[in-house]
mmCIF file of C-alpha atoms in Angstrom:
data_model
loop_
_atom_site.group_PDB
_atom_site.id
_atom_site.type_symbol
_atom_site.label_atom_id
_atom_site.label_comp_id
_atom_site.label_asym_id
_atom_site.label_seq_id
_atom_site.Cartn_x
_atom_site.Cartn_y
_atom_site.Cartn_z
ATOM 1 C CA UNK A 20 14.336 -32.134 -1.387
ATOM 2 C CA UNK A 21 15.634 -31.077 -4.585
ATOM 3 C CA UNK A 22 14.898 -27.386 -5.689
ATOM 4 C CA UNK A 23 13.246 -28.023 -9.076
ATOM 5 C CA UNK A 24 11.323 -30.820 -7.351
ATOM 6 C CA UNK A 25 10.498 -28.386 -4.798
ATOM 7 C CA UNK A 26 9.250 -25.809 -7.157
ATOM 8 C CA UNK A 27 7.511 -28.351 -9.452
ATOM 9 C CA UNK A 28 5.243 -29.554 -6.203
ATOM 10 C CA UNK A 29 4.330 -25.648 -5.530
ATOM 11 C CA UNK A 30 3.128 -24.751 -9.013
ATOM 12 C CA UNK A 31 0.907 -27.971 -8.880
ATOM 13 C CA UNK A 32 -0.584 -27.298 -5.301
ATOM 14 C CA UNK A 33 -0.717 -23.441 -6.525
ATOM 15 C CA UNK A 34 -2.446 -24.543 -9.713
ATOM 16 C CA UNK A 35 -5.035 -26.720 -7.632
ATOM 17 C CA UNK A 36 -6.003 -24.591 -5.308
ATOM 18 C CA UNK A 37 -6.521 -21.514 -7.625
ATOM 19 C CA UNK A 38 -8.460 -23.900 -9.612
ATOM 20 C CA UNK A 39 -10.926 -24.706 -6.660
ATOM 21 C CA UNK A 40 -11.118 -20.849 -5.889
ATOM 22 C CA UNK A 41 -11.785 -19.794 -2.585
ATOM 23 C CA UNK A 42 -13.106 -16.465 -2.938
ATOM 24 C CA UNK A 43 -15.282 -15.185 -5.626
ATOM 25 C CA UNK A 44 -13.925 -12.602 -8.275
ATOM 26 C CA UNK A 45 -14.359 -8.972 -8.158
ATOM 27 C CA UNK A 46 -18.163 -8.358 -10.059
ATOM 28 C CA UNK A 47 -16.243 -5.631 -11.646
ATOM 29 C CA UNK A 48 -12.865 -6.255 -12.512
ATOM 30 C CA UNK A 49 -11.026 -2.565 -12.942
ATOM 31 C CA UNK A 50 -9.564 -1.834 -16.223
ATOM 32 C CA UNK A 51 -6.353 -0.117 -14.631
ATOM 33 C CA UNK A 52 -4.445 -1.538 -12.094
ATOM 34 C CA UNK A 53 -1.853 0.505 -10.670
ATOM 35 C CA UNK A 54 0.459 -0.130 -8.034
ATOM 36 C CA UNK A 55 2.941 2.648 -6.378
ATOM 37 C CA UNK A 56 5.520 1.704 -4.241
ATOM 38 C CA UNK A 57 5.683 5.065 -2.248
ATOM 39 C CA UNK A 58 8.837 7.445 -0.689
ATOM 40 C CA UNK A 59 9.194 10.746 0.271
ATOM 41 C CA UNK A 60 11.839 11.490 -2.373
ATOM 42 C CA UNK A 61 11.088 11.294 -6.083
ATOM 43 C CA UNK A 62 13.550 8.625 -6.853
ATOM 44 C CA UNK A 63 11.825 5.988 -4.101
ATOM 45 C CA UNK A 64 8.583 6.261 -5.779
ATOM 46 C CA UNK A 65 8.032 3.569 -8.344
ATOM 47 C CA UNK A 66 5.254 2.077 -10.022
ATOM 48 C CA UNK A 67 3.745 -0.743 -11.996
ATOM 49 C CA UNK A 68 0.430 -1.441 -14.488
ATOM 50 C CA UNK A 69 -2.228 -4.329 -15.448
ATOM 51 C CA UNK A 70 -4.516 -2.926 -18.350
ATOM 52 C CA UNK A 71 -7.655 -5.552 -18.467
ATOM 53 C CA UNK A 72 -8.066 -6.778 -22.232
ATOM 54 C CA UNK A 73 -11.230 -7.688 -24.186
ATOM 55 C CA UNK A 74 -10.231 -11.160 -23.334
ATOM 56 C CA UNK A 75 -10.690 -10.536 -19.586
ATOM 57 C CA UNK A 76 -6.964 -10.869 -18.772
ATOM 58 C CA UNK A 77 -4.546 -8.735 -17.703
ATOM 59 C CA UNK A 78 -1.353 -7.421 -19.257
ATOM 60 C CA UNK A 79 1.233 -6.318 -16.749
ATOM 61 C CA UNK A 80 3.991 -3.747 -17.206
ATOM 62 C CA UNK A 81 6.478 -1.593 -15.520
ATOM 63 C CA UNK A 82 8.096 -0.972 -13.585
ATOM 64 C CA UNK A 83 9.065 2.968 -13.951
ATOM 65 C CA UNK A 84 8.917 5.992 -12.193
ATOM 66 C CA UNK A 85 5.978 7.608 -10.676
ATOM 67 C CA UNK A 86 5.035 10.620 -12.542
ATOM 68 C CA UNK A 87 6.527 14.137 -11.037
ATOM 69 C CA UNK A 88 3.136 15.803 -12.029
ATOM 70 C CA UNK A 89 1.495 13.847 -8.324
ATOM 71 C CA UNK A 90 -1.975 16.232 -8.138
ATOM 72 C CA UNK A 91 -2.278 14.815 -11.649
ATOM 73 C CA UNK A 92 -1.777 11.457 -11.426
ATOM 74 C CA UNK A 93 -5.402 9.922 -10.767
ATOM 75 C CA UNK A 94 -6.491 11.652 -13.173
ATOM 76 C CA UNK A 95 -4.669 10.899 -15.734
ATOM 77 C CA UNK A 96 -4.938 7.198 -14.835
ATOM 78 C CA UNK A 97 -8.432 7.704 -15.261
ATOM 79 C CA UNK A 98 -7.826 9.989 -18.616
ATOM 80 C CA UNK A 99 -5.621 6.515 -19.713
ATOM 81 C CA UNK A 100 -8.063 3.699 -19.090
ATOM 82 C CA UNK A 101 -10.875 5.529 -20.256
ATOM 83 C CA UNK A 102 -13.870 7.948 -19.248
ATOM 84 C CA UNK A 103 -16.247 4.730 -18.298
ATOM 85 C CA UNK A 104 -13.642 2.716 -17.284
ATOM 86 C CA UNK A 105 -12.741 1.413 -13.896
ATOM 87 C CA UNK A 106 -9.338 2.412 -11.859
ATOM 88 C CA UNK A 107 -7.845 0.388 -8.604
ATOM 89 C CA UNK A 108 -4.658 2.258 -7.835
ATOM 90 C CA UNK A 109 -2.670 0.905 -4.659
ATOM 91 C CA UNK A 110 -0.598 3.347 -2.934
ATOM 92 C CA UNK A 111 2.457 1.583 -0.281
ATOM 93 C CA UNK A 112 1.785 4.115 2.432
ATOM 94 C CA UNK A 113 -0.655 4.701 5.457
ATOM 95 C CA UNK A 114 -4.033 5.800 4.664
ATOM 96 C CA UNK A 115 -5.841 6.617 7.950
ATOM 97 C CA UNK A 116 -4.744 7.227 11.679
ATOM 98 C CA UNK A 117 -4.291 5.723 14.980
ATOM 99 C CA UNK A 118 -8.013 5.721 17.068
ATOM 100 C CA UNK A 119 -5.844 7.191 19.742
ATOM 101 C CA UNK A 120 -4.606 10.416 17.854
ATOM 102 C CA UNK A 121 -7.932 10.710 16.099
ATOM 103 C CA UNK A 122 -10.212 10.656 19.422
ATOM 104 C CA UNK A 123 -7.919 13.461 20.843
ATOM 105 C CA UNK A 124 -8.223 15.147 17.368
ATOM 106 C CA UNK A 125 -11.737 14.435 17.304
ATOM 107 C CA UNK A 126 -11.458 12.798 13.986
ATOM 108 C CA UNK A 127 -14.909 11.168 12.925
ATOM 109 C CA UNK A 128 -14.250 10.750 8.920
ATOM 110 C CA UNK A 129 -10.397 10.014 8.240
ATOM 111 C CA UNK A 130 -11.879 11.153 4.702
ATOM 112 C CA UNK A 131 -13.158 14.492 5.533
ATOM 113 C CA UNK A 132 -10.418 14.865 7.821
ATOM 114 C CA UNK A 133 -7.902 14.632 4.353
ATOM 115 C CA UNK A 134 -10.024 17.286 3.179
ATOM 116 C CA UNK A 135 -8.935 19.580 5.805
ATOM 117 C CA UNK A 136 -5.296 19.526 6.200
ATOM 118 C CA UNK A 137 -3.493 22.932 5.626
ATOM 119 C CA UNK A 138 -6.314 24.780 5.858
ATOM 120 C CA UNK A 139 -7.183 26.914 9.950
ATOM 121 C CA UNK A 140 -6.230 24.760 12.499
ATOM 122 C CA UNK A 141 -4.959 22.232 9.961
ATOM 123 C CA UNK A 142 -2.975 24.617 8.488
ATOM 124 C CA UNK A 143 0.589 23.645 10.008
ATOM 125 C CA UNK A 144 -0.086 19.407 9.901
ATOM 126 C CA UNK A 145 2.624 18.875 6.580
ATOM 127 C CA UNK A 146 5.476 20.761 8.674
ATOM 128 C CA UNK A 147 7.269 18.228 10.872
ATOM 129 C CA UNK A 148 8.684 19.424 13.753
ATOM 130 C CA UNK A 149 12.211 20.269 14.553
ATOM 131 C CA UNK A 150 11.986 20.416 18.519
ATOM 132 C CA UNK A 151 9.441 18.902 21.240
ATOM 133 C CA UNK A 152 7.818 21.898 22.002
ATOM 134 C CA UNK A 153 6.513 22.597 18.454
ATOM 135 C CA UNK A 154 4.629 18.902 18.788
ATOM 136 C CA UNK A 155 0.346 19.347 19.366
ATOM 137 C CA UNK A 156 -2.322 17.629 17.952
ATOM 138 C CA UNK A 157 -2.665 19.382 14.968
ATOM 139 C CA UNK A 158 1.271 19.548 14.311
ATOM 140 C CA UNK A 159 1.976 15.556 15.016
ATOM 141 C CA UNK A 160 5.211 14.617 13.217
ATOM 142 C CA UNK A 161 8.239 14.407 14.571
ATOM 143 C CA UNK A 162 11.751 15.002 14.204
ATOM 144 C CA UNK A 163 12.206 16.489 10.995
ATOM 145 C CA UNK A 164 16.036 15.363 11.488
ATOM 146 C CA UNK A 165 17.961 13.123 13.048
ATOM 147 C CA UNK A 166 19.802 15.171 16.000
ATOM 148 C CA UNK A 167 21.052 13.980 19.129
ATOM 149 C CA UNK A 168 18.521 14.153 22.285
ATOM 150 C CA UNK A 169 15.238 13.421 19.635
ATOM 151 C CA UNK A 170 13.528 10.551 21.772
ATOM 152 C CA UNK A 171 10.387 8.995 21.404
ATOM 153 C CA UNK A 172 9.347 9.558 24.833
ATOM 154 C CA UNK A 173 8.647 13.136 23.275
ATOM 155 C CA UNK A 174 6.199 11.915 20.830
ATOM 156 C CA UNK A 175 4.427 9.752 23.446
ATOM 157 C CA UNK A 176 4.307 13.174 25.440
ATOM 158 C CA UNK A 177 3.080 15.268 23.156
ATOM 159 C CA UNK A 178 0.120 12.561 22.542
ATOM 160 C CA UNK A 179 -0.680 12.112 25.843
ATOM 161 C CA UNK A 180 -0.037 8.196 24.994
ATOM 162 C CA UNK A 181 1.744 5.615 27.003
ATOM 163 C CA UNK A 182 3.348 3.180 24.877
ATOM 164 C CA UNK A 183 4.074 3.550 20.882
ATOM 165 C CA UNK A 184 1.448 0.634 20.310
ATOM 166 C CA UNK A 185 -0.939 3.715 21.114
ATOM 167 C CA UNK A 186 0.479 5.529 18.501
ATOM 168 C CA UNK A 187 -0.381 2.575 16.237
ATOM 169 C CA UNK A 188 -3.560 1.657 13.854
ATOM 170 C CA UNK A 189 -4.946 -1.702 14.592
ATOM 171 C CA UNK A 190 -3.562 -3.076 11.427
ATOM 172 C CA UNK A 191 0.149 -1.881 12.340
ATOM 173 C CA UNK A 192 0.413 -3.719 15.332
ATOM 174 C CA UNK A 193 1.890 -6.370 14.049
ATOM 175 C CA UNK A 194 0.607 -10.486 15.207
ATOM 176 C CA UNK A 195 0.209 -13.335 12.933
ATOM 177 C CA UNK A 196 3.260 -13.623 11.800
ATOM 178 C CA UNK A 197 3.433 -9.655 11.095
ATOM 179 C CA UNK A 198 6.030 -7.579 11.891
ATOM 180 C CA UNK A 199 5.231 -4.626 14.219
ATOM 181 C CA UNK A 200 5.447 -1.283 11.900
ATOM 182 C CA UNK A 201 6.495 2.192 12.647
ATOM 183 C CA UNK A 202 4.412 4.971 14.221
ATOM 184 C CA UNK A 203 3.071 7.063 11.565
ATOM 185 C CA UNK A 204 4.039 9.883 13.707
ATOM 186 C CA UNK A 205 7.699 8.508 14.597
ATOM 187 C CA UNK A 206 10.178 9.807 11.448
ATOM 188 C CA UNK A 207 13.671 8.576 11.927
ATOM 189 C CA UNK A 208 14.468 5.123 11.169
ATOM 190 C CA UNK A 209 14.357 2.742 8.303
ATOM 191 C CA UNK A 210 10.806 2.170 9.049
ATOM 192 C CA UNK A 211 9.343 5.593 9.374
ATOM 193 C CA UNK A 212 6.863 6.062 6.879
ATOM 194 C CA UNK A 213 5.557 10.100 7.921
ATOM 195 C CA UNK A 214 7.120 12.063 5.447
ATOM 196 C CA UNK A 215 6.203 9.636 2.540
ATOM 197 C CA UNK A 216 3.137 9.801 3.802
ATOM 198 C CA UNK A 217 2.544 13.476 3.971
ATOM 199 C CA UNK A 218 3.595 13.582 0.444
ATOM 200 C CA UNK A 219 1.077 11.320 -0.462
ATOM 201 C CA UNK A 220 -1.511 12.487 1.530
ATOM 202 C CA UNK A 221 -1.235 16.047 -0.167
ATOM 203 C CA UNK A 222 -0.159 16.122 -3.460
ATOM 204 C CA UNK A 223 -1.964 12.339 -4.371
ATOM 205 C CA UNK A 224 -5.301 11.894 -2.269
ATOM 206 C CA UNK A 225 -6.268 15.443 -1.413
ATOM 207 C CA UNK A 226 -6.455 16.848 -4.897
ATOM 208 C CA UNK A 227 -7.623 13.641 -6.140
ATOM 209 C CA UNK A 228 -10.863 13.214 -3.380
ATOM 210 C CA UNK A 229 -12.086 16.635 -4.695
ATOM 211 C CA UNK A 230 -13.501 14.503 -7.265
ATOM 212 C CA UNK A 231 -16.387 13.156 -5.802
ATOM 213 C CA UNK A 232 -15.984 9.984 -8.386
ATOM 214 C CA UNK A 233 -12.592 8.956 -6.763
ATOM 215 C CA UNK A 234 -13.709 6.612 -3.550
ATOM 216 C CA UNK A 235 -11.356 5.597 -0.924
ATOM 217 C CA UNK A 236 -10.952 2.258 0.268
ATOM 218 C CA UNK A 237 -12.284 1.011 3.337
ATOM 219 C CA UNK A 238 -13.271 4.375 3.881
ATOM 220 C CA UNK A 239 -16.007 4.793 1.279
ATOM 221 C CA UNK A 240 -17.424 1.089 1.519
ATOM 222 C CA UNK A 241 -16.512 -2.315 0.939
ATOM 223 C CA UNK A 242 -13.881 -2.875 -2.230
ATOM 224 C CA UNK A 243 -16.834 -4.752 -4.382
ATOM 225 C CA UNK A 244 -19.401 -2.399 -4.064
ATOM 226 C CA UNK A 245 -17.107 0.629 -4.927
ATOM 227 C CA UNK A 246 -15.412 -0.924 -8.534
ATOM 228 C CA UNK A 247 -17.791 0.820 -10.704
ATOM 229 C CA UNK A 248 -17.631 2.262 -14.222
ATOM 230 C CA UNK A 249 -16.595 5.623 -14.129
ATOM 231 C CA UNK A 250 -14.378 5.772 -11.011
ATOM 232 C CA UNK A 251 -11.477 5.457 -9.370
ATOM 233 C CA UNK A 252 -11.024 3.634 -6.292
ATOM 234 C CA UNK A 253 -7.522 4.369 -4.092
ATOM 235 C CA UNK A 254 -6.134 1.766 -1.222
ATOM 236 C CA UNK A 255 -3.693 1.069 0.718
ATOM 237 C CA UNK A 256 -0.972 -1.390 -0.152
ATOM 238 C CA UNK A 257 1.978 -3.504 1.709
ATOM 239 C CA UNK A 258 3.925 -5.646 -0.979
ATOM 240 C CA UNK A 259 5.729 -7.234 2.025
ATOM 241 C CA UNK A 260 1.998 -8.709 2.634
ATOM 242 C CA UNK A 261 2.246 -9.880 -0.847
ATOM 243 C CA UNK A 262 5.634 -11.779 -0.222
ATOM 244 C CA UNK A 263 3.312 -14.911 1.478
ATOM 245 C CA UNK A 264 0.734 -15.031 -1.021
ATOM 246 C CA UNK A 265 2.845 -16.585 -3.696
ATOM 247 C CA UNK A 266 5.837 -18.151 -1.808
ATOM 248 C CA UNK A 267 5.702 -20.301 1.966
ATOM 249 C CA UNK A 268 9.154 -19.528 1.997
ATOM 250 C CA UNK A 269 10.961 -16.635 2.749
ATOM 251 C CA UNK A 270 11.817 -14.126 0.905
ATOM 252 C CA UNK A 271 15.152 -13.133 2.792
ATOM 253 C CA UNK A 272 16.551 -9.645 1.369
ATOM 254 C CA UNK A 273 14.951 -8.021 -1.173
ATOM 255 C CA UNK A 274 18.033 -6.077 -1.376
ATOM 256 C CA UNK A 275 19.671 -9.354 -2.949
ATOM 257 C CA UNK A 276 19.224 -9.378 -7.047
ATOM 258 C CA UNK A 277 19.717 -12.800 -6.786
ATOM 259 C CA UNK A 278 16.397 -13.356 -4.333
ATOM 260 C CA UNK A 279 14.193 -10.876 -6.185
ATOM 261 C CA UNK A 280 15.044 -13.255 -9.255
ATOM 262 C CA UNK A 281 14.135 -16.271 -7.681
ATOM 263 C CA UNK A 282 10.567 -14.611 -6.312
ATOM 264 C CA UNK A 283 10.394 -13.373 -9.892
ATOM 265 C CA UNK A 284 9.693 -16.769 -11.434
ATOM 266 C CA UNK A 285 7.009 -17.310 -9.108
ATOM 267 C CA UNK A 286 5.084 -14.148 -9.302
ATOM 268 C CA UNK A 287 5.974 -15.267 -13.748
ATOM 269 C CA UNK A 288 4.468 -19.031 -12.907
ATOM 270 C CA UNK A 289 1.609 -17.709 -11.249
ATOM 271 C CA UNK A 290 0.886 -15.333 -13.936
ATOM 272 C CA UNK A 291 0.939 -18.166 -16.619
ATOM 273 C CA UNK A 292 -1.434 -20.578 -14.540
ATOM 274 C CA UNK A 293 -3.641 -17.262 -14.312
ATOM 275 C CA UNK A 294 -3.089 -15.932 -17.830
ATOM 276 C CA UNK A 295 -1.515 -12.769 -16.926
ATOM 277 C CA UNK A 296 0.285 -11.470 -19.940
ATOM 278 C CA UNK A 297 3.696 -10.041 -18.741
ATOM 279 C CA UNK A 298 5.246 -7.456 -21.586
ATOM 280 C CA UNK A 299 8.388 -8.000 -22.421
ATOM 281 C CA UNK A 300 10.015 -4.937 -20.564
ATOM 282 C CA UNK A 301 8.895 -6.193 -17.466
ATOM 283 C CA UNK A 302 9.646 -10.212 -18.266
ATOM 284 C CA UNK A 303 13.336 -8.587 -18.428
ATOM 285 C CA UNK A 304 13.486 -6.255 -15.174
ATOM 286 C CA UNK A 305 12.119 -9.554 -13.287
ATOM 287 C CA UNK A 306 14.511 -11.987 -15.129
ATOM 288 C CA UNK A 307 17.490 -9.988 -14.807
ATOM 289 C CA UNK A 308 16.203 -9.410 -10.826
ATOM 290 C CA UNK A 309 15.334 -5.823 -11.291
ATOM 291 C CA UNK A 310 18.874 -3.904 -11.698
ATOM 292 C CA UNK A 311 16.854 -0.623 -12.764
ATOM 293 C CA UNK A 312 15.226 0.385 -9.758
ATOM 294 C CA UNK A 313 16.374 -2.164 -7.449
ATOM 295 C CA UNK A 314 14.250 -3.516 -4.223
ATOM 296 C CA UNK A 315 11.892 -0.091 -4.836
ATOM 297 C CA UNK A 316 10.648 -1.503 -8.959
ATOM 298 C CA UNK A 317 10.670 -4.855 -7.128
ATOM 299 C CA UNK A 318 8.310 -3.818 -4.763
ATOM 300 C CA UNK A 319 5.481 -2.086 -7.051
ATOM 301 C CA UNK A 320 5.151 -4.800 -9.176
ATOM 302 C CA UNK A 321 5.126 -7.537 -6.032
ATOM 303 C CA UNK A 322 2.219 -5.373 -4.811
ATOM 304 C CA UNK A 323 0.388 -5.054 -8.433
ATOM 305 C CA UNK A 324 0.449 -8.898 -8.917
ATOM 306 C CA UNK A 325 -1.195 -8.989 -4.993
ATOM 307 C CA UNK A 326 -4.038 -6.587 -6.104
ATOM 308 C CA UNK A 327 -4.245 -8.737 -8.888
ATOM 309 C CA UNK A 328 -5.109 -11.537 -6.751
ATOM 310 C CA UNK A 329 -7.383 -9.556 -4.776
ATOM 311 C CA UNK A 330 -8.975 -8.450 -8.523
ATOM 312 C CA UNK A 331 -8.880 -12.512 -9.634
ATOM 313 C CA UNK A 332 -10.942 -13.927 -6.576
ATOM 314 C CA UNK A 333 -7.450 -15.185 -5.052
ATOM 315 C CA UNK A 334 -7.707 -13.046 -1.805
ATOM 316 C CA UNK A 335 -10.339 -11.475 0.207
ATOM 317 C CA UNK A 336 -9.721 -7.874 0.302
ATOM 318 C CA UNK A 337 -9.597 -8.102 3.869
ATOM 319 C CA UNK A 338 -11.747 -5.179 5.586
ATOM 320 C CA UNK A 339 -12.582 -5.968 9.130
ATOM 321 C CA UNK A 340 -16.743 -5.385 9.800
ATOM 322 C CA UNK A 341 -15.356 -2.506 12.307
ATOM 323 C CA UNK A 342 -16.657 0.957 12.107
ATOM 324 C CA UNK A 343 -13.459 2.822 14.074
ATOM 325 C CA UNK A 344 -11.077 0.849 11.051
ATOM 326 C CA UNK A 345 -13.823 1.390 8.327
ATOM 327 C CA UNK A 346 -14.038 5.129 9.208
ATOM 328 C CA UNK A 347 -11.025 6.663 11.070
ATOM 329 C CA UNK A 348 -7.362 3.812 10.988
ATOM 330 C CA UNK A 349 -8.157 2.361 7.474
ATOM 331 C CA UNK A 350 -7.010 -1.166 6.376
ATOM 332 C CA UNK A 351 -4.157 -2.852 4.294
ATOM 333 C CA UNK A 352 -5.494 -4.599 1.157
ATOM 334 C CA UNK A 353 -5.343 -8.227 1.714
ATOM 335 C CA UNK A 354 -4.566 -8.515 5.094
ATOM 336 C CA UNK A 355 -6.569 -10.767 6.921
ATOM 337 C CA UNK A 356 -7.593 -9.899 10.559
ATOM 338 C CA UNK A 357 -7.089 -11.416 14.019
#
């Protein structure tokens, strides 16, 4: 089939069945969308913005770098759309921990337990460790570097755990199509996400859940109920969850300019059907297949136009009715269970 043809028959069966609407639209649609695709160094970390208009659509920008100031940064999204105003900021990194590490931890509240880290027993949970006898419970990360004779059989050790899936959260595990991810825990390899998600965890969420006004998704309730004038609401994010929500094709590398062009002008035709303004900046980054900030720019605004379709009635938010995910492993916005 010809490519143009091909493309012409997706924006008309996109068109239809966003005009049927399968899923009603968030009560409260936040004023601030903000989407972070997360690393543990500065220069990984980038971002991208939809400010809500009096017309009731959204203007997307971006992408740039996350702020340096990170204890600051919910607040002054808040400070930017406005004391009354809502905020949905989506953060690419684990929120929440395996049911396995938390029942040895005795972990009730992954919320609380935020609250605690590097404080008494808590106090040495940021500092991965170097060697397999520095790995406990309350110390969990590991290797800080890559050095020869670092195996995961350590890890599983150390956790009293017998395969890695143990060392996984329900929504990690992979199925449906989804690729298996990374132990939280595990930090060498392409995949590892632990150190980015240290970082998060205590320089974003920590100093911003002192605010009792800043509510964390699943954690805090269901993402309808908590979009309220006046606060913020945080979740977790996957833009490779995104990548089937606007394309049944595959993406292949999102290292390739020339792919993250060609997903471009869908995430730009399903912004038109949808009357999402697109500023000019970003209309450039995602013509010219986002040369400034490569794969990492592509990546936080692919996961702001997928809250977007959470935030338009286009996909169910996605938490499971499960009190262990709900209250200790967390959830990835959009993703729809087993």
């Amino acid at each position: 089939m010809d490519s143009s043809l091909r493309m012409r028959i997706y924006r008309i069966r996109t068109a239809h069945r966003e005009a049927v609407g399968q899923y009603n639209p968030l009560v409260n649609k936040p004023t601030l969308v903000y989407h972070a695709d997360w690393g543990s160094k500065p220069s990984k970390r980038w971002c991208a913005t939809a400010t809500l208009g009096t017309d009731g659509h959204y203007t997307a920008s971006g992408p740039a770098l996350v702020s340096d100031d990170l204890s600051l940064l919910i607040e002054n999204l808040r400070a930017e759309a406005g004391e009354q105003q809502t905020v949905f900021a989506g953060f690419d990194l684990p929120i929440g921990v395996p049911a396995h590490f938390a029942e040895r931890a005795g972990i009730a509240k992954f919320r609380d337990f935020l609250l605690e880290l590097g404080k008494g027993e808590w106090s040495d949970f940021h500092s991965v460790c170097d060697t397999p006898e520095q790995l406990s419970i309350h110390r969990p990360f590991y290797p800080n570097q890559s050095l020869e004779g670092h195996k995961q059989q350590h890890l599983l050790d150390a956790h009293d755990a017998k395969t890695m899936l143990d060392l996984l959260r329900i929504c990690e595990r992979g199925g449906n199509g989804q690729r298996q991810a990374c132990s939280l825990f595990w930090t060498l390899g392409a995949k590892a996400v632990g150190k980015a998600a240290l970082k998060g965890w205590e320089h974003v969420l920590v100093p911003a859940l002192k605010d009792n006004s800043v509510l964390l998704w699943p954690f805090d309730g269901r993402l309808d109920s908590l979009l309220k004038p006046g606060v913020a609401v945080i979740a977790e994010t996957y833009p490779a969850e995104c990548y089937g929500w606007f394309s049944d094709r595959p993406l292949g590398s999102k290292g390739d300019p020339e792919n993250r062009k060609k997903f471009s002008a869908l995430l730009s035709d399903w912004a038109g059907i949808n009357k999402v303004l697109i500023e000019d900046g970003l209309r450039k980054e995602m013509r010219d297949g986002f040369i400034t900030g490569d794969d990492d720019a592509f990546d936080a605004v692919v996961g702001l136009f997928g809250m977007l379709r959470v935030c338009l009635g286009q996909r169910p938010s996605g938490e499971p009715n499960d009190k262990l995910i709900r209250d200790v492993e967390g959830w990835i916005l959009g993703r729809r269970g087993s």
